Amino acid sequence: MSTEITVTVNGTEHTASVEPRLLLAHFLRDVLDLTGTHIGCDTSQCGACTVHLNGEAVKSCTVFAVQANGSEVKTIEGVADGETYSNVQQAFWDEHGLQCGFCTPGMIMTTEALLKQNPNPTEDEIRTGIAGNFCRCTGYQNIVNAIGVAAKAGR
Amino acid sequence: MVTSNFDYFAPSTLDEATSLLSKYRGEAKVLAGGHSLIPMMKLRLAEPGILVDIGQIEGLSYVREEDGGVSIGSMTTYREMATSSVIQSNYPLLADASSKVADLQVRNRGTIGGSLAHSDPAGDIPAVILAIGGNVVARTRRSSREINIDRFQVDLLTTALRDNEIITEIKLPGLASGTGTAYSKFHQPASHYAITGVAAVITISGGTCTDARIAVTGAGDKATRARRTERILKGKELTPAVIRRAASRAAAEIGDALNDDIHASAEYREHLTQVHAGYAIEQAVAAAG
Amino acid sequence: MPVTTFGESVRRTEDPRLITGRGKYVDDIRLAGMAHISFVRSPYAHANIKNIDTTAAANAPGVIAIFTGADLQEQLGGLPVAWLLPDLKQPKHPPLAFETVRYVGDAVAVVVADTPYQATDAAELVEVDYEVLPAIVNAERATKDGAPEVHPEAPNNIGFDWSIGAGDWDEVIKDPDVIVVKEEIINQRLIPNSIETRGVVADFDPGRENLTLYTSTQIPHLVKMLYAMVTGTPEQKVRVIAPEVGGAFGSKLYLYAEEVVCGIVSKQLGRPVKWIEARSEAYIATTHGRDHIGVAEMAGKKNGEILGIKIDLYANLGAYLSLFAPLIPSYFFGLMLGGVYKMPNISCHVYGVFTNTTPVDAYRGAGRPEATYVVERMLDRFAAEIGRDPVAVRRKNMLASHKNGRTVTLGVTYDSGDYKANLNKALEMFDYPAFRAEQRTARREGKLLGVGLCTYIEISGAAPSAVASSLGAGAGLWESAAVRVHPTGKVTVYSGTSPSGQGHETAWAQLTSSELGVPMEDIEILHGDTDQGQFGTGTFGSRSVAVGGAAIHKSVTKIIAKATIIAAHIMESDPKFVTFEGGSFAVEDIPDKTMTFQEVAGAAYGAANLPPGMEPGLDETSFFDPTNFTWPYGAHIAVVEIDQDTGKVDLIRYVAVDDVGNVLNPMIVDGMLHGGIAQGVGQALTEAAVYTDDGQLLSGSMMDYAMPTADIFPKFESDRTVTPSPVNELGVKGAGEAGTIAASPAVMNAVIDALSHLGVRHMNMPATSEKVWRAIQDAKETQRAARAAARNPRKQGS
């Protein structure tokens, strides 16, 4: 049973005919070829697939593409403004907030949402804020630093 | 992994949604935030043939002061409840519990209606609502009924909701002045679900406890009122000794049904329930003052 | 990006693509006509396959083909083992089982379909008729008579029986003044859980009869060679490409069944095929780590002098030998039992045991965390027994400093180290006496605070090939590097290392830039593609900078030597008067005679005026085979607070001072240490792979296997000491695993220290809240009983 959906992704409207069970993460990666959003688990925990759905950070592996019909989605590919990185991206680079890079797009998307909600988070609030994003490489230290730096830059 | 196939409807009105549930009664499941259902479907532990997505229906997400209490639309998310000033002031434990469910991303999608309908044995919200009291409003195509929360959780992952009903609203009663609330939880380090979670709503008047509702989640197969604990508290001055004795009975109703798994044995779980009941009661009493 | 220097925290060149989602991992590879693969895996830990019915699956939508183990038997050899211990039992390991399955997750068939969803659906429809057999999971019990037999070739399930030792433990303990402490040591099984699971895209070109295998791997060149061997394919017809790899930590260090099967299937079908591992699949199909059960003893004198260590170990190999499996619990474990101490007597016996569980192999640290845990835990245990401070006992037994090699008890030679200075530095950062005072106060208030140390050393920089070979290695463990200078003076470096997050592109470019005086943006680092550059060994065991970086240095040195001769010739000078600095060649005492590196490159390729007999070009390849391992070391200090009511352990402070020799890029090295520490803490506090007795993995997903999240860590406080390694010209030792090796013992020692006043002396990992709570209850009960007995002395013995 195919369903037609229209989703605006990173500002561009896309219409496609999809199976209802197609996960939003797979829609982004396989139908729209936006492979920056990654899949790291199948229990909705690791957060590597985090995108913004109507301005809110969500795990795109736990949303069907059909649920995003008529919605706006922002992925990692839509964060930079042309070649200008967001404060968050810049801070992740400057502070070495990534190693293998696989969790990074999701981590950045969560961070962007976190800082919008709470522009001046304490270290504890940062650590709790990213508790839904697993990283196996960095031990989180430089990620937390990067988020602090991004928060300062944003003010 | 991926779910098995299903047919999908996204009705734009409640009437359409309830009609679909009636038409496909037994085959259809409601899709709200999806953060309990979709993970189960991806592991193929649930394979509904039809999903009725109520996410496009307007008017199901709200927090309203009315009838002396607060009514919460069933599609209100954890994040909306956590940040609602109405909920923060009227039911602090609900705002607090909502702010600690899972993580930031899940809180943007999971809903109060979904949480109650799914009735995860370790879900925070069912225990919190049980401690507050109130009614779940359930609609079919032709009728509407209010199910008291005390009768709502029936068994493991089973509620009093019929398979052609949709929760539209949760009606919470106004709490008497002198009421303090708290939610205290010990989480499983992997899933962050409660190994035990205790919600306490306690009213103090003239130095004694005039009302107490205590609900436990995580320890058994559903959120359960700790009635023995409540009886020990009611009518007494809540000294540390009384609180200790009350807390020691917090798992009594669960009894042999105490969960036992690689994360916590039944014995340890019972102990944690007593400890967190003590914390929840102390914090509620402090908030009541 | 200008010219960089050795020792600078250069920002990573990998990051621009990774922070914008433009990195290409294996699941991002899309090829025309690509089909999708799903594996059918055994749900039983031990069973005979009676029949496989693929009819329903074959008729499912989108299915292109289905192959069972029997179908592919002819084309698939057994998966190889690359470390051969004496008398190692090597049961045949078919990539697809066709007679017997031996662990939950053992693959029996492969389904190929148009889309991944269809492949998943169809795989569920394959009906396998199993005759279930008894299973054995515990490595110690597996060796007892009567235990279910995993392989007929391995009686009592013993895969190897290995010992190492020096001195005479039995003699030492005869002395009645010698105190011996003994404890059961369990190093629990772990799931590596890199955030990217495994994946393969196999692309067979029927025209050229070439196979290109994209695989998320740490060892592309070894995979190529082994793939060729296992499938009987000519080696030059195989190309392996490691794309961006999303973490590995040792779990992507093998030739896996899926790589072989995907390659063969692609060849059979004449089209590309892709397999991406689901996380729940990774839990059972990707190698696990650790899983040691043993009894450890430490002997010493009342004055704190340690005389020796003994360990009898059962190391779980899982159901089959993975590529490096025999090495991890043997040499990589046994050789480290001296630690940073004199340890004159060592007795180590290890059984490698087959069980009906997922195969076990290297996981960050690979044998060294297991050894360090034994040494450091037993040292603290011994200190507690004799009533001495653990810092003092460490100091008393530590090796003296040395710059150029100190041969230790087991005959290995530590390269350089000043272990005491390193410990002192850690103790400057952490006021130990002040903590002990704080602890005394806390105890009076009933608070449970504890401090734990770990002073470790690890064998890294694998490996001197001849030595490794004599110990069982089936392949040389040198590393290669080619430095190709282009006519315009730009540079491409081909490294045989293969990163999965370590920042090699930045590090190798930084190293090359610092030596050639060429700006970083003029340098391209290539790795991971076996068609580019020469054979390499790969990345594991903290070897990349010590062996791979050294190889680059060697090639760069050759480049500079040739370029100097060319420059001298063109500047009409004797090469011995020509200097190279800041990217320019100059003649001593003749200020206007200079040539830039770029000009020399142009001259090398233009070949208009080269010294007689010299070949044109500026392109050098080197293979660096180290003369020794390298030996990073350090001191970590952890502080925990334990909740009395619940037993929950909170890590509240963590200090680390590591010595990894010279440091090329401090920022990258610190990142390696943080990540390693986090994994070590995870093992100590929350992680454990748990099997039922019949071989079902109870902790089969992140819902039940507790992965550390940001909110459980304090900020790590780190610093370093630097004792350059004499083993390579860069003086580097390697930093990839140090954190993991040190953190588990430090944290566990802290947990036990927090409870020591209650009488707790030992606990195995992980220190879950229930385990700690029970230890507190038991300790309090023991104290109560002791007090009661003291009050009624006459009741005893009456």
CSV table of N, CA, C and O in Angstrom, one decimal, chain B residues 1-5 43-44 47 186-193 195 261-269 271-272 275-276 279, chain C residues 116-117 120-121 124 278 280 643-648 686 690 698-699 701-707 709 711 769-770 773-774 777:
chain,number,residue,atom,x,y,z
B,1,MET,N,16.3,-2.8,12.7
B,1,MET,CA,15.4,-3.7,11.8
B,1,MET,C,14.2,-2.9,11.4
B,1,MET,O,14.0,-1.8,11.8
B,2,VAL,N,13.4,-3.5,10.6
B,2,VAL,CA,12.2,-2.8,10.0
B,2,VAL,C,10.9,-3.5,10.4
B,2,VAL,O,10.9,-4.7,10.7
B,3,THR,N,9.9,-2.8,10.4
B,3,THR,CA,8.6,-3.3,10.8
B,3,THR,C,8.0,-4.2,9.6
B,3,THR,O,8.5,-4.1,8.5
B,4,SER,N,7.0,-5.0,9.9
B,4,SER,CA,6.4,-5.7,8.8
B,4,SER,C,5.4,-4.7,8.2
B,4,SER,O,5.2,-3.6,8.7
B,5,ASN,N,4.8,-5.1,7.1
B,5,ASN,CA,3.9,-4.2,6.4
B,5,ASN,C,2.6,-3.9,7.1
B,5,ASN,O,2.2,-4.8,7.9
B,43,LEU,N,11.1,-4.5,16.2
B,43,LEU,CA,11.6,-5.8,16.6
B,43,LEU,C,10.6,-6.9,16.3
B,43,LEU,O,10.8,-8.1,16.7
B,44,ARG,N,9.5,-6.6,15.6
B,44,ARG,CA,8.4,-7.5,15.3
B,44,ARG,C,7.8,-8.2,16.5
B,44,ARG,O,7.3,-9.3,16.3
B,47,GLU,N,2.8,-6.6,15.4
B,47,GLU,CA,2.6,-6.6,13.9
B,47,GLU,C,1.2,-6.2,13.6
B,47,GLU,O,0.5,-7.1,13.0
B,186,PHE,N,14.5,5.1,40.4
B,186,PHE,CA,15.8,4.5,40.2
B,186,PHE,C,15.8,3.8,38.8
B,186,PHE,O,15.0,2.9,38.6
B,187,HIS,N,16.7,4.3,38.0
B,187,HIS,CA,16.6,3.8,36.6
B,187,HIS,C,17.5,2.7,36.3
B,187,HIS,O,18.6,2.6,36.9
B,188,GLN,N,17.1,1.9,35.4
B,188,GLN,CA,17.9,0.8,34.8
B,188,GLN,C,19.0,1.5,33.9
B,188,GLN,O,18.6,2.3,33.1
B,189,PRO,N,20.3,1.2,34.1
B,189,PRO,CA,21.3,2.0,33.4
B,189,PRO,C,21.3,1.9,31.9
B,189,PRO,O,21.9,2.7,31.2
B,190,ALA,N,20.7,0.8,31.4
B,190,ALA,CA,20.7,0.7,29.9
B,190,ALA,C,19.5,1.4,29.3
B,190,ALA,O,19.7,2.3,28.5
B,191,SER,N,18.3,1.0,29.7
B,191,SER,CA,17.1,1.5,29.0
B,191,SER,C,16.7,2.9,29.7
B,191,SER,O,15.9,3.6,29.1
B,192,HIS,N,17.1,3.1,30.9
B,192,HIS,CA,16.7,4.3,31.6
B,192,HIS,C,15.2,4.2,32.0
B,192,HIS,O,14.7,5.2,32.6
B,193,TYR,N,14.6,3.1,31.8
B,193,TYR,CA,13.3,2.9,32.4
B,193,TYR,C,13.4,2.7,33.9
B,193,TYR,O,14.5,2.4,34.4
B,195,ILE,N,13.6,1.0,37.3
B,195,ILE,CA,13.6,-0.3,38.0
B,195,ILE,C,12.5,-0.2,39.0
B,195,ILE,O,11.8,-1.2,39.4
B,261,ASP,N,15.1,-9.7,37.1
B,261,ASP,CA,15.8,-9.8,35.9
B,261,ASP,C,17.3,-9.5,36.1
B,261,ASP,O,17.7,-9.3,37.2
B,262,ILE,N,18.0,-9.4,35.0
B,262,ILE,CA,19.5,-9.2,35.1
B,262,ILE,C,19.8,-7.8,35.7
B,262,ILE,O,20.9,-7.6,36.1
B,263,HIS,N,18.8,-7.0,35.7
B,263,HIS,CA,19.1,-5.6,36.2
B,263,HIS,C,18.8,-5.5,37.7
B,263,HIS,O,19.4,-4.6,38.4
B,264,ALA,N,17.9,-6.2,38.2
B,264,ALA,CA,17.6,-6.1,39.6
B,264,ALA,C,16.8,-7.4,40.0
B,264,ALA,O,15.8,-7.7,39.4
B,265,SER,N,17.2,-8.0,41.1
B,265,SER,CA,16.5,-9.2,41.6
B,265,SER,C,15.2,-8.7,42.3
B,265,SER,O,15.1,-7.5,42.5
B,266,ALA,N,14.3,-9.6,42.6
B,266,ALA,CA,13.1,-9.2,43.2
B,266,ALA,C,13.4,-8.6,44.6
B,266,ALA,O,12.8,-7.6,45.0
B,267,GLU,N,14.4,-9.2,45.3
B,267,GLU,CA,14.7,-8.7,46.6
B,267,GLU,C,15.3,-7.3,46.6
B,267,GLU,O,14.9,-6.4,47.4
B,268,TYR,N,16.2,-7.0,45.7
B,268,TYR,CA,16.8,-5.7,45.5
B,268,TYR,C,15.7,-4.7,45.1
B,268,TYR,O,15.7,-3.6,45.5
B,269,ARG,N,14.9,-5.1,44.2
B,269,ARG,CA,13.8,-4.2,43.6
B,269,ARG,C,12.9,-3.8,44.8
B,269,ARG,O,12.5,-2.7,44.8
B,271,HIS,N,13.6,-3.6,47.9
B,271,HIS,CA,14.4,-2.7,48.7
B,271,HIS,C,14.4,-1.3,48.1
B,271,HIS,O,14.1,-0.3,48.7
B,272,LEU,N,14.7,-1.2,46.8
B,272,LEU,CA,14.7,0.1,46.1
B,272,LEU,C,13.4,0.7,46.1
B,272,LEU,O,13.3,2.0,46.3
B,275,VAL,N,13.1,2.3,49.4
B,275,VAL,CA,13.9,3.5,49.5
B,275,VAL,C,13.3,4.7,48.8
B,275,VAL,O,13.2,5.8,49.3
B,276,HIS,N,12.9,4.4,47.6
B,276,HIS,CA,12.4,5.5,46.8
B,276,HIS,C,11.0,6.0,47.2
B,276,HIS,O,10.6,7.1,47.0
B,279,TYR,N,11.9,8.4,49.8
B,279,TYR,CA,12.3,9.7,49.2
B,279,TYR,C,11.1,10.5,48.7
B,279,TYR,O,10.9,11.7,49.0
C,116,PRO,N,16.3,-3.6,1.0
C,116,PRO,CA,16.7,-4.2,2.3
C,116,PRO,C,15.5,-4.6,3.1
C,116,PRO,O,15.5,-5.6,3.8
C,117,TYR,N,14.4,-3.9,3.0
C,117,TYR,CA,13.1,-4.3,3.7
C,117,TYR,C,12.7,-5.7,3.2
C,117,TYR,O,12.3,-6.5,4.0
C,120,THR,N,14.9,-8.4,4.6
C,120,THR,CA,14.5,-8.7,6.0
C,120,THR,C,13.3,-9.6,6.1
C,120,THR,O,13.2,-10.5,6.8
C,121,ASP,N,12.3,-9.2,5.3
C,121,ASP,CA,11.0,-9.9,5.3
C,121,ASP,C,11.2,-11.4,4.9
C,121,ASP,O,10.7,-12.3,5.5
C,124,GLU,N,12.9,-13.9,7.2
C,124,GLU,CA,12.0,-14.4,8.3
C,124,GLU,C,11.3,-15.6,7.8
C,124,GLU,O,10.8,-16.4,8.6
C,278,ALA,N,22.2,-5.0,11.3
C,278,ALA,CA,21.3,-4.3,12.2
C,278,ALA,C,22.0,-4.4,13.6
C,278,ALA,O,22.8,-5.3,13.9
C,280,SER,N,20.8,-5.2,16.6
C,280,SER,CA,20.5,-6.5,17.3
C,280,SER,C,21.3,-7.6,16.7
C,280,SER,O,21.6,-8.6,17.4
C,643,ASP,N,26.1,5.4,46.9
C,643,ASP,CA,24.9,5.7,47.7
C,643,ASP,C,24.6,4.5,48.6
C,643,ASP,O,24.4,3.4,48.2
C,644,GLN,N,24.6,4.8,49.9
C,644,GLN,CA,24.5,3.8,50.9
C,644,GLN,C,23.2,3.0,50.8
C,644,GLN,O,23.1,1.8,51.1
C,645,ASP,N,22.1,3.7,50.4
C,645,ASP,CA,20.8,3.1,50.4
C,645,ASP,C,20.6,2.2,49.2
C,645,ASP,O,19.9,1.2,49.3
C,646,THR,N,21.2,2.5,48.1
C,646,THR,CA,20.9,1.8,46.9
C,646,THR,C,22.2,1.1,46.3
C,646,THR,O,22.0,0.2,45.4
C,647,GLY,N,23.4,1.4,46.8
C,647,GLY,CA,24.6,0.8,46.2
C,647,GLY,C,25.0,1.5,44.9
C,647,GLY,O,26.0,1.0,44.3
C,648,LYS,N,24.3,2.5,44.5
C,648,LYS,CA,24.7,3.1,43.2
C,648,LYS,C,26.0,3.8,43.3
C,648,LYS,O,26.3,4.5,44.2
C,686,THR,N,29.0,-0.5,34.3
C,686,THR,CA,27.7,-0.8,33.8
C,686,THR,C,27.6,-1.9,32.7
C,686,THR,O,26.5,-2.5,32.5
C,690,VAL,N,25.5,-10.8,29.0
C,690,VAL,CA,25.0,-11.9,29.8
C,690,VAL,C,24.3,-12.9,29.0
C,690,VAL,O,23.3,-12.6,28.3
C,698,LEU,N,21.0,-12.5,26.8
C,698,LEU,CA,20.0,-11.8,27.5
C,698,LEU,C,20.2,-10.3,27.3
C,698,LEU,O,19.2,-9.5,27.2
C,699,SER,N,21.4,-9.9,27.3
C,699,SER,CA,21.7,-8.4,27.1
C,699,SER,C,21.9,-8.2,25.6
C,699,SER,O,23.0,-7.9,25.1
C,701,SER,N,20.5,-6.1,23.4
C,701,SER,CA,20.3,-4.8,22.8
C,701,SER,C,20.7,-3.7,23.8
C,701,SER,O,21.0,-4.0,24.9
C,702,MET,N,20.7,-2.5,23.3
C,702,MET,CA,21.1,-1.4,24.2
C,702,MET,C,20.0,-1.2,25.3
C,702,MET,O,20.3,-0.4,26.2
C,703,MET,N,18.9,-1.8,25.2
C,703,MET,CA,17.9,-1.8,26.3
C,703,MET,C,18.4,-2.5,27.5
C,703,MET,O,18.0,-2.2,28.6
C,704,ASP,N,19.3,-3.5,27.3
C,704,ASP,CA,19.7,-4.3,28.4
C,704,ASP,C,21.2,-4.3,28.6
C,704,ASP,O,21.7,-4.9,29.6
C,705,TYR,N,21.9,-3.7,27.6
C,705,TYR,CA,23.4,-3.6,27.7
C,705,TYR,C,23.7,-2.1,27.9
C,705,TYR,O,23.4,-1.3,27.0
C,706,ALA,N,24.2,-1.8,29.1
C,706,ALA,CA,24.2,-0.4,29.5
C,706,ALA,C,25.4,0.4,28.9
C,706,ALA,O,26.5,0.3,29.4
C,707,MET,N,25.2,1.0,27.8
C,707,MET,CA,26.2,1.9,27.1
C,707,MET,C,26.3,3.2,27.9
C,707,MET,O,25.4,3.8,28.3
C,709,THR,N,26.5,6.9,28.8
C,709,THR,CA,26.1,8.2,28.2
C,709,THR,C,26.8,9.4,28.9
C,709,THR,O,27.4,9.2,30.0
C,711,ASP,N,26.0,11.7,30.8
C,711,ASP,CA,25.7,12.1,32.2
C,711,ASP,C,26.3,11.2,33.3
C,711,ASP,O,26.0,11.5,34.4
C,769,SER,N,24.7,-1.5,40.9
C,769,SER,CA,24.2,-1.1,42.2
C,769,SER,C,23.8,-2.2,43.0
C,769,SER,O,24.0,-2.2,44.3
C,770,GLU,N,23.2,-3.3,42.4
C,770,GLU,CA,22.8,-4.4,43.3
C,770,GLU,C,24.0,-5.1,43.8
C,770,GLU,O,24.0,-5.5,45.0
C,773,TRP,N,25.3,-3.0,46.6
C,773,TRP,CA,24.4,-3.0,47.8
C,773,TRP,C,24.5,-4.3,48.5
C,773,TRP,O,24.6,-4.3,49.8
C,774,ARG,N,24.6,-5.5,47.8
C,774,ARG,CA,24.7,-6.7,48.5
C,774,ARG,C,26.0,-6.8,49.3
C,774,ARG,O,26.1,-7.4,50.4
C,777,GLN,N,25.5,-5.0,52.4
C,777,GLN,CA,24.7,-5.7,53.4
C,777,GLN,C,25.5,-6.9,54.0
C,777,GLN,O,25.4,-7.1,55.2
